[in-house]
Coordinates of C-alpha atoms and ligand atoms in Angstrom, one line a residue:
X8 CA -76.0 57.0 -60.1
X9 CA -76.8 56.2 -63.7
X10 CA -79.7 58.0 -65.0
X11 CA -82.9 56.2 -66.5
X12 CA -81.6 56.6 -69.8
X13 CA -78.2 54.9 -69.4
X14 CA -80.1 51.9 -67.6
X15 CA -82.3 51.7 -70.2
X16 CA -79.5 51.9 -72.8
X17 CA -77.5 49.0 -71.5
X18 CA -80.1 46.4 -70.7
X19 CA -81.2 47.1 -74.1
X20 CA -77.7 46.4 -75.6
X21 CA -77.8 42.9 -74.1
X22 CA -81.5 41.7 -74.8
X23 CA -81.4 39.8 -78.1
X24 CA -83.8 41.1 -80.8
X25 CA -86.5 38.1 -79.9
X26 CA -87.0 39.6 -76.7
X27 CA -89.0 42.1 -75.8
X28 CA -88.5 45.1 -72.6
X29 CA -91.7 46.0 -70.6
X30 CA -90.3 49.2 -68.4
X31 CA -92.2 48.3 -65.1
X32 CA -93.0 51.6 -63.8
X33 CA -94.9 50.5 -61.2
X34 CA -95.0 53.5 -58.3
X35 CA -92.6 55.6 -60.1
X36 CA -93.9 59.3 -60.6
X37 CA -94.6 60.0 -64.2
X38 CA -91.6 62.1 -65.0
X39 CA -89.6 59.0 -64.3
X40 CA -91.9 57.8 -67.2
X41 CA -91.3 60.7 -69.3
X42 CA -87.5 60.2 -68.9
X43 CA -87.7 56.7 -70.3
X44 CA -90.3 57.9 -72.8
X45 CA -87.7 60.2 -74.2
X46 CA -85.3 56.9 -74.4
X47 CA -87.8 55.6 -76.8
X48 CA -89.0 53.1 -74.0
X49 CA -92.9 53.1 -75.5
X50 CA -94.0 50.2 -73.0
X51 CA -94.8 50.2 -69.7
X52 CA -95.9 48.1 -67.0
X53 CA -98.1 48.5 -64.0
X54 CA -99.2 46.9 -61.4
X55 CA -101.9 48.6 -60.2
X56 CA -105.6 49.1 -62.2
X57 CA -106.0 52.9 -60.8
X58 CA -102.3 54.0 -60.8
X59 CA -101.7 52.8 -64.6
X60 CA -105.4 54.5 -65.6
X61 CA -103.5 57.7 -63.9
X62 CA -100.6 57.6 -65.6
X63 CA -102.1 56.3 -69.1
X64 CA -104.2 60.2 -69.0
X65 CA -101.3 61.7 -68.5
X66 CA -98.6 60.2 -71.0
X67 CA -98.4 60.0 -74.7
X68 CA -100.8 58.2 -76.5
X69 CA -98.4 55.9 -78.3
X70 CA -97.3 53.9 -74.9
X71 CA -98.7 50.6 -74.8
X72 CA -100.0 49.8 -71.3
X73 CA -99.4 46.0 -70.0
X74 CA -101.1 45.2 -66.4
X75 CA -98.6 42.8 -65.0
X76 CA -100.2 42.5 -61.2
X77 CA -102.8 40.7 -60.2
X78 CA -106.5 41.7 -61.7
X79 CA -109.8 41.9 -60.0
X80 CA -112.4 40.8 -62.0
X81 CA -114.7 44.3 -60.7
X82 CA -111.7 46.8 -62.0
X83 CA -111.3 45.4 -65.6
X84 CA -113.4 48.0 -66.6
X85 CA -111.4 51.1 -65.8
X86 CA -108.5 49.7 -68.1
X87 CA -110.8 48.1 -71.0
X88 CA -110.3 51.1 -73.2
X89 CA -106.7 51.5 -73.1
X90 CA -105.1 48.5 -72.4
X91 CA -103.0 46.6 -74.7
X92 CA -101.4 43.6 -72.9
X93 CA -103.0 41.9 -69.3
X94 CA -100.6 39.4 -67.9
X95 CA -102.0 38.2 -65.2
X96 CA -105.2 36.1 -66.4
X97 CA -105.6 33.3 -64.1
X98 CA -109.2 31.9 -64.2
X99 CA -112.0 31.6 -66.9
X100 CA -114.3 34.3 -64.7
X101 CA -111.9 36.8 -65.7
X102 CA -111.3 36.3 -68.8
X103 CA -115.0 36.3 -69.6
X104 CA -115.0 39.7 -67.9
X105 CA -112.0 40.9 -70.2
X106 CA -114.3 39.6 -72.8
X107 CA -116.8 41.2 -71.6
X108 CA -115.7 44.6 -71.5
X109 CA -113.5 44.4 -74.5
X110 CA -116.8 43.7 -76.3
X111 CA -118.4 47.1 -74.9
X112 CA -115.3 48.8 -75.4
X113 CA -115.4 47.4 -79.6
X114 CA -111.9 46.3 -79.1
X115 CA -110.1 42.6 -78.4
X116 CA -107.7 42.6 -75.8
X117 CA -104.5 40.5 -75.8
X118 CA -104.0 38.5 -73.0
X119 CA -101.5 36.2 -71.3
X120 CA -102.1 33.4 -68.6
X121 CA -100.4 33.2 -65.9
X122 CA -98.9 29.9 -64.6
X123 CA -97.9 29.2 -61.4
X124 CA -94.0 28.1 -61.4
X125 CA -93.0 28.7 -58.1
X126 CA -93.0 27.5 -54.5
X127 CA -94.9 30.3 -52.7
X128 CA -97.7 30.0 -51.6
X129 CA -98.6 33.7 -52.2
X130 CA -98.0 33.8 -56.5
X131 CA -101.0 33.3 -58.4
X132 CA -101.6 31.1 -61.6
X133 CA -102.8 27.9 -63.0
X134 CA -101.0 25.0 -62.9
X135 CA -101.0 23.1 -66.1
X136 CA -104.0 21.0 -65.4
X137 CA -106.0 23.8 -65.1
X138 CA -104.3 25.3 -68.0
X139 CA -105.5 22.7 -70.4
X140 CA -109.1 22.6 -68.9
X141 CA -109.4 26.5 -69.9
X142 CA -108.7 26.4 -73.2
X143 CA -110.6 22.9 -74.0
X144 CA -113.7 24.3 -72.4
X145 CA -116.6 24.9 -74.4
X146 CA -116.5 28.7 -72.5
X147 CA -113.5 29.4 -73.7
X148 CA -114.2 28.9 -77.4
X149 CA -117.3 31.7 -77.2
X150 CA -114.9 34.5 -76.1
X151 CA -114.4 36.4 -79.1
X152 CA -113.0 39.6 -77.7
X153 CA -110.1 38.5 -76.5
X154 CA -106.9 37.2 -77.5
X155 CA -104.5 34.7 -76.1
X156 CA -100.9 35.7 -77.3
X157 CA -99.1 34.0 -74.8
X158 CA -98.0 32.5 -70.8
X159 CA -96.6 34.6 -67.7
X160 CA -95.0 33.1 -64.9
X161 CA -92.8 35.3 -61.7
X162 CA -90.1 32.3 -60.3
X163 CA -89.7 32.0 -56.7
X164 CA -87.9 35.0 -54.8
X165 CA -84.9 33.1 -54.4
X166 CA -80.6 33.1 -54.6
X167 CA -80.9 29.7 -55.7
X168 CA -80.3 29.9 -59.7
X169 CA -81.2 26.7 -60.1
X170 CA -84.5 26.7 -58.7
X171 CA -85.1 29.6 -61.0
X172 CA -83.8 28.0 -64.1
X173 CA -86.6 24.8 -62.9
X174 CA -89.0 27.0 -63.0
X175 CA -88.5 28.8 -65.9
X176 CA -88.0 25.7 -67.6
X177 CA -91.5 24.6 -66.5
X178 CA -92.8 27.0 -67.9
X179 CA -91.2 26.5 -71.0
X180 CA -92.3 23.6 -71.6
X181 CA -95.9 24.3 -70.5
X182 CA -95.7 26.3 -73.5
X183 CA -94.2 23.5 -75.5
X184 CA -96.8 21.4 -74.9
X185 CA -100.1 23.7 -75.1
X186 CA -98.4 25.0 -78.6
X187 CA -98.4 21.3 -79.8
X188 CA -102.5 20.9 -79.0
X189 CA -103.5 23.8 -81.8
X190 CA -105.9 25.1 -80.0
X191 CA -104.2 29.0 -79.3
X192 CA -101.3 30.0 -80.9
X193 CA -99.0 31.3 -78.4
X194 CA -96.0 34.2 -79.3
X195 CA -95.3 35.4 -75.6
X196 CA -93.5 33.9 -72.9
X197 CA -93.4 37.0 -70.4
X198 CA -90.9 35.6 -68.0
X199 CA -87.6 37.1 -66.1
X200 CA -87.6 40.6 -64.0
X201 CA -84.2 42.5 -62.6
X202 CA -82.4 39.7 -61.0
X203 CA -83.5 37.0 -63.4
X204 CA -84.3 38.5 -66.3
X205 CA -80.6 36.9 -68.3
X206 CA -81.7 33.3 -66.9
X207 CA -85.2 33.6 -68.1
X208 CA -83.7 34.4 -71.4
X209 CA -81.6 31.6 -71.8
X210 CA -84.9 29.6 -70.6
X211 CA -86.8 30.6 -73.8
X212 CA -88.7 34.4 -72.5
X213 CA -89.8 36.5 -75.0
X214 CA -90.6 39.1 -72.6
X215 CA -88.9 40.8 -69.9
X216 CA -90.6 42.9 -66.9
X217 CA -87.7 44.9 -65.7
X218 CA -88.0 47.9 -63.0
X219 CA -85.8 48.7 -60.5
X220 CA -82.7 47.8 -63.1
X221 CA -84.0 51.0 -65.0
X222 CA -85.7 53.2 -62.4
X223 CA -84.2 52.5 -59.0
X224 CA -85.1 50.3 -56.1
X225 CA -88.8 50.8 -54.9
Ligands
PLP5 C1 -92.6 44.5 -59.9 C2 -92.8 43.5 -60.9 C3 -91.8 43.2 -61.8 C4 -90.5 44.0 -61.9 O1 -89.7 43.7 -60.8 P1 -88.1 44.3 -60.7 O2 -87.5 43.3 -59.8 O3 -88.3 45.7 -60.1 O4 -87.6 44.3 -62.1 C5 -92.0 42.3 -62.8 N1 -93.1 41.5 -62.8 C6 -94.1 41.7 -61.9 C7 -95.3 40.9 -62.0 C8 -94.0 42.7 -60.9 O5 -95.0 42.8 -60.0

């Protein structure tokens, strides 16, 4: 079995320089974090409001901390202070509770929305509709403690590469289009996880959420 550092190592060799590696750690115990640390890995994803809050007392304070599940709008307090990245921002009520507690917490928060791209019924997002309603609302313009950098999409669990590469095309050019309007200026497209992670890539991600390729199978 290759250890955390030589999974690390190689999926780093092949993503280009554009891209960037969040190390889901998500249920790992925190000297699997430590291990990757030591690699240099300094970000780390979670999905899980308590279990990153955890892990974020007891790690270096240099890691930056992305929440890649799904958020309720009553835990955003417990990560406001630390929290550099939220991916999963699928409504107006939570952002204005981001907002909310970024403002008591004297910070702005980055944030990405999340889109839904695939054909389950159980992934969350907006579709682009939706999308375009949030950030033309008059709401929207009064949060000033937060940030927009970006979109988030998870494909459908599927073998089918070409449902994939739909999807993550979608969401491309969701991104296409909102970047056109001016209203945010978007960096991040956080798209492609273990199995995907090359096709997502090829689709235009900027970000990658890759776990079990560098810890092992949860
Ligand atoms: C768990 C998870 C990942 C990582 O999945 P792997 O298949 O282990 O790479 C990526 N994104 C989200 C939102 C996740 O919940």
């Amino acid at each position: 079995m290759n250890t955390i550092k030589q999974n690390l190592d190689s999926i780093k060799s092949t993503l280009p320089e554009h891209v960037t590696l969040v190390a889901v750690s998500k249920t790992k115990p925190v000297p699997d974090l430590i291990e990757a640390y030591e690699a240099g890995q300094r970000i780390f994803g979670e999905n899980k409001i308590q279990e990153m809050t955890e892990k974020w007392e007891q790690m270096p304070k240099d890691i930056q901390w992305h929440m890649i599940g799904h958020v309720q709008t009553n835990k955003v307090k417990f990560m406001a202070p630390f929290v550099s990245l939220i991916h999963g921002v699928d409504s107006l009520k939570l952002l204005q509770e981001i907002n909310k507690q970024a403002l008591k917490n004297n910070r702005v928060i980055d944030c990405l929305l999340q889109i839904y791209i695939a054909e389950e019924e159980s992934k969350f997002g907006l579709d682009e509709k939706e999308l375009n309603q949030l950030l033309t609302s008059a709401e929207f313009k009064e949060l000033k403690n937060i940030r927009i950098l970006g979109l988030m999409g998870m494909a459908t669990f599927t073998e089918d590469q070409n449902q994939i590469k739909k999807e993550f095309t979608h969401l491309k050019s969701i991104f296409d289009s909102i970047q056109k309007l001016d209203i945010v200026d978007l960096k991040t497209i956080s798209m492609g996880m273990s199995g995907d992670y090359q096709l997502a890539i090829e689709c235009g991600s900027t970000m990658v959420r890759i776990g079990s390729s560098i810890f092992g199978g949860r």
